[in-house]
Short mmCIF file of C-alpha atoms (C1' of nucleotides) in Angstrom, two decimals:
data_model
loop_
_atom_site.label_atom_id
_atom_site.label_comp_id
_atom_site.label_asym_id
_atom_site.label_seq_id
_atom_site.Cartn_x
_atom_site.Cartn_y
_atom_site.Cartn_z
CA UNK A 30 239.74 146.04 204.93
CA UNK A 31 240.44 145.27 208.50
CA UNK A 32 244.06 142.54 206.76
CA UNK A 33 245.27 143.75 210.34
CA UNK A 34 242.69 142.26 212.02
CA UNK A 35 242.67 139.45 214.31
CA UNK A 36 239.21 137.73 215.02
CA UNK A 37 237.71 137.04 218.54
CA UNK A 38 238.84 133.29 219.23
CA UNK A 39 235.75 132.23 219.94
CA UNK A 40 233.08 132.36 217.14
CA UNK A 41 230.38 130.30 217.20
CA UNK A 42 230.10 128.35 213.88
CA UNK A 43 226.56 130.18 213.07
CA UNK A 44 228.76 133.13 212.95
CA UNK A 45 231.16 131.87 210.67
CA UNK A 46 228.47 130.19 208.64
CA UNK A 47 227.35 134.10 208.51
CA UNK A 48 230.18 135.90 207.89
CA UNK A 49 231.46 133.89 204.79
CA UNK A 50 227.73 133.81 203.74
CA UNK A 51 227.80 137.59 204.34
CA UNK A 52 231.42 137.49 202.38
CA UNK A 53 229.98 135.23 199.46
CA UNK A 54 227.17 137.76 198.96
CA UNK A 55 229.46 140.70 198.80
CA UNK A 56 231.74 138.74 196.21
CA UNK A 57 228.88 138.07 194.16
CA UNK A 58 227.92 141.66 193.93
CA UNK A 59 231.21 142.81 193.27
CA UNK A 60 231.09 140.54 190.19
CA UNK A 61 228.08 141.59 189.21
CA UNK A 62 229.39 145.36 189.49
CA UNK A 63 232.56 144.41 187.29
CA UNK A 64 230.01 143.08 184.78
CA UNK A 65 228.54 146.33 184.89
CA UNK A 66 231.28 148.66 184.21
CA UNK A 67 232.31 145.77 181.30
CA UNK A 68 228.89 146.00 179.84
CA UNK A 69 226.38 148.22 181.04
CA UNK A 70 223.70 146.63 178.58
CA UNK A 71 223.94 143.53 180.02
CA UNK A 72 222.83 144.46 183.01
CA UNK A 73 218.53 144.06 182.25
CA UNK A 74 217.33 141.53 185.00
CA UNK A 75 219.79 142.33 187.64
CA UNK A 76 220.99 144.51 190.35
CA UNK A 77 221.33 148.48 189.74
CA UNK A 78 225.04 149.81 190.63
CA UNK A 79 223.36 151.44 193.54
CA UNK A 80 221.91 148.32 194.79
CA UNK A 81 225.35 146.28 194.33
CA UNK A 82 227.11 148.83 195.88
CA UNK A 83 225.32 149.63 198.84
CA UNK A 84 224.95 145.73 199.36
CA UNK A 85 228.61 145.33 199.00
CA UNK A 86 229.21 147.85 201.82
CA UNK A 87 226.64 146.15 203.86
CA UNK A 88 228.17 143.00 203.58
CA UNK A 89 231.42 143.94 204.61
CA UNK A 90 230.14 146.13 207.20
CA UNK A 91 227.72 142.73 208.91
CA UNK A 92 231.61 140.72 208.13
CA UNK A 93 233.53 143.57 210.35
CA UNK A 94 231.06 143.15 213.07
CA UNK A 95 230.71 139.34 213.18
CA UNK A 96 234.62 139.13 213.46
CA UNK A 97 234.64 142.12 216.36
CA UNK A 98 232.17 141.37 217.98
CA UNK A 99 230.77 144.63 217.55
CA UNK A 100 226.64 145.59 218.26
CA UNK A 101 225.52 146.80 215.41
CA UNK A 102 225.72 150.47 214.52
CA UNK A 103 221.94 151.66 215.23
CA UNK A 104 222.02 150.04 218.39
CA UNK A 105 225.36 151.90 219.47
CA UNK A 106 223.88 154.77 217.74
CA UNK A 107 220.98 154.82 220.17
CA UNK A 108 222.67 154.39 222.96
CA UNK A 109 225.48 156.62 222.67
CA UNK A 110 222.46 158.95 222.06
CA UNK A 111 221.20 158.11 225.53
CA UNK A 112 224.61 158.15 227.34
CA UNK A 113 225.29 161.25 225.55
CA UNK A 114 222.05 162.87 227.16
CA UNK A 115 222.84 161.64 230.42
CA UNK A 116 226.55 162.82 230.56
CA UNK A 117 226.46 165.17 233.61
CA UNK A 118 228.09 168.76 232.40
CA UNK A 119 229.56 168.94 235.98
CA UNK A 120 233.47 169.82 236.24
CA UNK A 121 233.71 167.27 239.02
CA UNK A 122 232.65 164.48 236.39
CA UNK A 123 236.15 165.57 234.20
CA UNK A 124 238.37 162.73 233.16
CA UNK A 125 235.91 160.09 235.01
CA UNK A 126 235.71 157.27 232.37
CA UNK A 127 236.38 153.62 232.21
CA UNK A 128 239.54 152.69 230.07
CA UNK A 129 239.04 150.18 227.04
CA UNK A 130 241.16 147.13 227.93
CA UNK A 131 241.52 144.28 225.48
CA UNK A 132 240.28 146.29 222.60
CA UNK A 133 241.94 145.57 219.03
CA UNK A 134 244.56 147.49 218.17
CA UNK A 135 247.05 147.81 215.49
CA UNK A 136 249.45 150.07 215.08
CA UNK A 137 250.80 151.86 211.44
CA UNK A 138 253.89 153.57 210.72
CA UNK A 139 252.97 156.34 207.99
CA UNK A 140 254.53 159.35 206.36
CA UNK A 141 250.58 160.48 205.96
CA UNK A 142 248.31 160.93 208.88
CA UNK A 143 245.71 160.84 206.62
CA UNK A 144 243.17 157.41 206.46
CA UNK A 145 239.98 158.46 204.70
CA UNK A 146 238.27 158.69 208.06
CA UNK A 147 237.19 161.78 209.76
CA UNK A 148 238.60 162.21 213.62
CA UNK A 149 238.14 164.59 215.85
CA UNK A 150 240.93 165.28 218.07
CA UNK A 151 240.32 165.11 222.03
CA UNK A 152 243.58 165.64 223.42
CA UNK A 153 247.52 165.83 222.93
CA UNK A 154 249.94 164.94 225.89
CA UNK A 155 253.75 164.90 225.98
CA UNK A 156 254.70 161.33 226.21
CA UNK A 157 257.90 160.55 228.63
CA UNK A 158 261.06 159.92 226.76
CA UNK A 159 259.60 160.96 223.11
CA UNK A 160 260.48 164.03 221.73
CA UNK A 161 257.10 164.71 220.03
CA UNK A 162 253.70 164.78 221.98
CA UNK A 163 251.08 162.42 221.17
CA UNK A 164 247.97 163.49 219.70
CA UNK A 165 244.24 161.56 220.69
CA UNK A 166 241.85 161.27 218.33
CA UNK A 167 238.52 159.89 218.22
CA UNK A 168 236.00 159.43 215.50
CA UNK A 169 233.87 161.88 214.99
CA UNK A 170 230.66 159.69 214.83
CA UNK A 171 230.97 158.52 218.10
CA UNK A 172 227.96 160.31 219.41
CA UNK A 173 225.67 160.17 216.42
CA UNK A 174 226.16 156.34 215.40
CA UNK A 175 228.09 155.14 218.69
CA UNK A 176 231.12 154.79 217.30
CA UNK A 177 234.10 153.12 219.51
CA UNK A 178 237.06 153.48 217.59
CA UNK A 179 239.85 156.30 218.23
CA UNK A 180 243.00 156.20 216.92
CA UNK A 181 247.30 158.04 218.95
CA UNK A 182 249.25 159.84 216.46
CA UNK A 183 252.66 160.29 216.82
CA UNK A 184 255.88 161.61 214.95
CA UNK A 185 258.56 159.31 215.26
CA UNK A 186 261.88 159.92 217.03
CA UNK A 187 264.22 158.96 214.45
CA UNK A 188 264.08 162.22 212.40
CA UNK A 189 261.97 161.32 209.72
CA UNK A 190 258.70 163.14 209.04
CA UNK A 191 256.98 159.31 209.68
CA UNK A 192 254.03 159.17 211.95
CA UNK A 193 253.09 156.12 214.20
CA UNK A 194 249.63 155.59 214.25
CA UNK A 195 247.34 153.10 216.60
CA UNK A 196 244.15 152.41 215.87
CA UNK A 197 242.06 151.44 218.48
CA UNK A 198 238.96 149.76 217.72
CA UNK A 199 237.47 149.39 214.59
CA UNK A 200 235.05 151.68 213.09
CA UNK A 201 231.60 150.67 213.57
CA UNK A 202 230.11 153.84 212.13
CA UNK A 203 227.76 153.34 208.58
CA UNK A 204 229.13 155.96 205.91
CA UNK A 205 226.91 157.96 204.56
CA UNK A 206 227.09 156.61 201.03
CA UNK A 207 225.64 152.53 202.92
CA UNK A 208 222.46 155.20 202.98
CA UNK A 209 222.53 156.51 199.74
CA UNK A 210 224.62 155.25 196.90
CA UNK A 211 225.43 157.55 194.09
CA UNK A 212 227.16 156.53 190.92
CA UNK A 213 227.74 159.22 188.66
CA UNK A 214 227.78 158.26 184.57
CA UNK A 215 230.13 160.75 183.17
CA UNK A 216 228.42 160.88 179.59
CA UNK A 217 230.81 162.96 178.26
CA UNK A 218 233.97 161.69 178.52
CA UNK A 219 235.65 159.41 176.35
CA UNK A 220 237.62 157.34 179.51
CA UNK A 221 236.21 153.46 179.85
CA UNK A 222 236.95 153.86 183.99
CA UNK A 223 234.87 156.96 183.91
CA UNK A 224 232.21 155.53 184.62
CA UNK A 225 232.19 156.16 188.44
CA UNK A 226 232.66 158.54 190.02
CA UNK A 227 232.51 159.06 194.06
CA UNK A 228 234.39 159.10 196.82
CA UNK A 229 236.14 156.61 198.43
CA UNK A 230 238.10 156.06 201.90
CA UNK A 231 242.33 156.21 202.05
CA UNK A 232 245.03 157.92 202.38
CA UNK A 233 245.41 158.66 198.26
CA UNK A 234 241.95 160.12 198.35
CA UNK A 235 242.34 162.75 200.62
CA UNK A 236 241.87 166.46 198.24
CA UNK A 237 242.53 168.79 201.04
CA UNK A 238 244.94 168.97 203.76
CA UNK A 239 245.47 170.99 206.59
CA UNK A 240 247.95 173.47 206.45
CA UNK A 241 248.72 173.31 210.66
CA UNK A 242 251.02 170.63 210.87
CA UNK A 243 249.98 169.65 214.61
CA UNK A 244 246.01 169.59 213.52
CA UNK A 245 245.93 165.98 212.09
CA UNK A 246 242.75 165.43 211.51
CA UNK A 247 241.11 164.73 208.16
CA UNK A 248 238.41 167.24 207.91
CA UNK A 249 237.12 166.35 204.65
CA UNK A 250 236.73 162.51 203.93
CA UNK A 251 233.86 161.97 206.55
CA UNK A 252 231.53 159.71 204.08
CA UNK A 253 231.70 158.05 201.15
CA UNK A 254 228.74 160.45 199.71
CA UNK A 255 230.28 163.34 200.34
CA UNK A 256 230.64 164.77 196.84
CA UNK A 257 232.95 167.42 197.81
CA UNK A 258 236.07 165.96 196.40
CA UNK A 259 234.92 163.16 193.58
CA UNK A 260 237.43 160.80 192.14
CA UNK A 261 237.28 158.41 189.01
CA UNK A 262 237.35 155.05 189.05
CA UNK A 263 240.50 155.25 187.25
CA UNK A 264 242.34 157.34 189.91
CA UNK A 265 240.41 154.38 192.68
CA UNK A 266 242.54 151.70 190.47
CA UNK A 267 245.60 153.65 190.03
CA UNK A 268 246.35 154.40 193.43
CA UNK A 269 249.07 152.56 194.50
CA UNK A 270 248.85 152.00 198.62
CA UNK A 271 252.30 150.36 199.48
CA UNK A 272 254.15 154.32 199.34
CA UNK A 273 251.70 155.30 202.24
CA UNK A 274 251.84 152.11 204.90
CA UNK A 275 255.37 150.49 205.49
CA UNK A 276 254.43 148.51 208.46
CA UNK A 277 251.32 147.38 210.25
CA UNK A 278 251.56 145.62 213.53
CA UNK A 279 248.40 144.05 214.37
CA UNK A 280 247.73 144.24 218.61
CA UNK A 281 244.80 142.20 220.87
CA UNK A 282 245.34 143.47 224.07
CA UNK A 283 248.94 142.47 225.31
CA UNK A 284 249.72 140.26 222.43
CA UNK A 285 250.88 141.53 219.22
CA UNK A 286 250.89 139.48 216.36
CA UNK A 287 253.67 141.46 214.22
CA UNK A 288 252.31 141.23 210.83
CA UNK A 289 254.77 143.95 209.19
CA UNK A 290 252.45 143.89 206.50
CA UNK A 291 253.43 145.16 202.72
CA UNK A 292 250.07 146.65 201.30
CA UNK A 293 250.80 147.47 197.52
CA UNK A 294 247.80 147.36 195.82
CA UNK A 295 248.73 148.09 191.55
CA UNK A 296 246.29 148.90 189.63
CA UNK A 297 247.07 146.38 187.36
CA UNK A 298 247.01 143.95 189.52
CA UNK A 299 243.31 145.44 190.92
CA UNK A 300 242.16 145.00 187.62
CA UNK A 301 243.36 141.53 186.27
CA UNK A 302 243.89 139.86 189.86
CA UNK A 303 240.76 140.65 191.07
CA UNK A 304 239.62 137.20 192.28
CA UNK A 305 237.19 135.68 194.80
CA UNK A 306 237.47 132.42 194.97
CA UNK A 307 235.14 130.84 197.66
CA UNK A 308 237.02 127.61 197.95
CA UNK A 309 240.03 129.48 199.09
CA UNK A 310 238.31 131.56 201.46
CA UNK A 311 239.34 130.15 204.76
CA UNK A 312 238.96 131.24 208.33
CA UNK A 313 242.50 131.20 209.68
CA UNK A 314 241.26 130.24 213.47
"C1'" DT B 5 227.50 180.86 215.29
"C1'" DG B 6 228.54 176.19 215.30
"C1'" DG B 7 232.01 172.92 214.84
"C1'" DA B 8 236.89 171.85 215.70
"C1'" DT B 9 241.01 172.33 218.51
"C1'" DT B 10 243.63 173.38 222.69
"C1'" DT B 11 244.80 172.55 227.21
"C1'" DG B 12 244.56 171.80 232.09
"C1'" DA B 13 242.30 168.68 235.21
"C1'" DC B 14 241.08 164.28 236.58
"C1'" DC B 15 241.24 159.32 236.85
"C1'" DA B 16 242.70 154.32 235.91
"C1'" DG B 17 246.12 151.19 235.83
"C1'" DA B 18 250.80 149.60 236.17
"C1'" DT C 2 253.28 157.27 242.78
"C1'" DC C 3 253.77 158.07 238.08
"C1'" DT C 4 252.33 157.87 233.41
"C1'" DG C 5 249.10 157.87 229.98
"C1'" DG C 6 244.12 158.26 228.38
"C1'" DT C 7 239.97 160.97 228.53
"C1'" DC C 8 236.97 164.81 229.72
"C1'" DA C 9 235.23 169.32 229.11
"C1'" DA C 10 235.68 174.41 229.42
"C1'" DA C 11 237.97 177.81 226.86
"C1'" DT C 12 239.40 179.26 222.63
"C1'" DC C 13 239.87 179.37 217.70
"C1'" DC C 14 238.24 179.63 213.09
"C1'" DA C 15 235.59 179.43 208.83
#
DNA sequence: TGGATTTGACCAGA
DNA sequence: TCTGGTCAAATCCA
């Protein structure tokens, strides 16, 4: 979540006292949910799955907005509702906006377009001295829960079917699972990591893809609740992210820290490795 | 028919 | 002045 990102400078030492609070809290209910899948009978006196979950989302989703900056979602949700209202339908309003300077950015060189988040595509433009046009893409929650971030896609000049990718902004919109959680217990089935089943964000999780190779958008992965496509938890610690990413290159404004950073995620290494440790947890600034 | 995409127009910034 | 980012009407599609 969000490795690429690189925290406002300034943040007030409430904030950090909240984040790693808000971190703390969403590493004790991920123990608490490993517990759970170890030994579901030992789970009288504390939280349901539902309740870890959704308070491990909510905790990471508070983190992402102390370190951005970020107004919460149901404030940008009401007032992109407003500003949505008031947008004027006239043709001489076309192309009036105010361009985003200084947001994060980071940029991701991918054979998949493909990121577990739904966009909807605003525009495509022929950049100079690139072969391919570049494709705009925003997500597609901006309107109902105000969210800011938008994302380029590009193919790359050098031949290979490799896509260069900037985010812009992070996602401030709530998926739909924060709202309502569902674990499914598959009852039948003999597998110890079938225990869960739903859907999660990434580029592995992706069922369907479309079959026009200019429409990039992922039309299917909008929430984590949407039960269209479900996935076990055993496919969730199988996948293995480093094939997707090779590079990210984390941007603030002019300055790019380049991070080139390798994601590979093993499941193994998900399963045994998965440690919190709160006196490690620094904050690198 | 509603949501998603295409595409030309418009504007901001370098 | 040029290039790139965004808007919105037109069009497509399930």
């Amino acid at each position: 979540m969000g490795s690429a990102s690189a925290p406002p400078e300034t943040l007030s030492s409430n904030k950090k006292r909240a984040l790693i609070e808000e971190l703390v809290n969403g590493k004790h209910c991920a123990t608490q949910l490993r517990i759970l899948f170890n030994n579901s009978s030992e789970m009288s006196g504390r939280l349901s799955a539902q309740e870890l979950v959704h308070n491990i989302f909510t905790s990471f989703h508070h983190s992402l907005s102390l370190l951005t900056g970020v107004e919460s979602a149901e404030v940008s949700r009401i007032q992109a509702t407003d500003s949505r209202k008031k947008r004027p339908a006239s043709k001489e309003k076309r192309g009036c906006y105010k361009r985003r300077k200084a947001e994060q950015t980071w940029a991701v060189v991918s054979a998949t377009v493909e990121d577990g988040h739904a966009w909807r595509k605003y525009g495509q433009k022929q950049i100079l001295n690139s072969k391919h046009p570049r494709s705009y893409f925003r997500c597609t929650r901006k309107y109902d829960q105000g969210c800011r971030a938008t994302k380029q896609v590009q193919r790359t000049d050098d031949g290979s079917q490799t896509y260069q990718i900037t985010y812009i902004g992070t996602h401030t919109c709530r998926p739909d699972s924060v709202k309502t959680p569902q674990i499914i217990k598959d009852s039948e089935s003999s597998e110890p990591y079938n225990i869960l089943s739903k859907k999660l964000h990434g580029p592995h999780f992706n069922v369907k893809q479309t079959d026009k190779e200019e429409r990039t958008t992922t039309t299917t992965t909008s929430g984590l609740t949407d039960m269209d496509s479900v996935i076990t938890w055993k496919d969730i610690i199988s996948a293995d992210y480093g094939n997707a990413v090779s590079n990210v290159y984390s941007c603030t404004g002019t300055t790019c820290q380049n991070l080139k950073l390798d994601i590979a995620i093993k499941a193994a290494e998900f399963e045994d490795e998965f440690q919190f440790d709160e006196s490690e947890f620094r904050l690198a600034y």
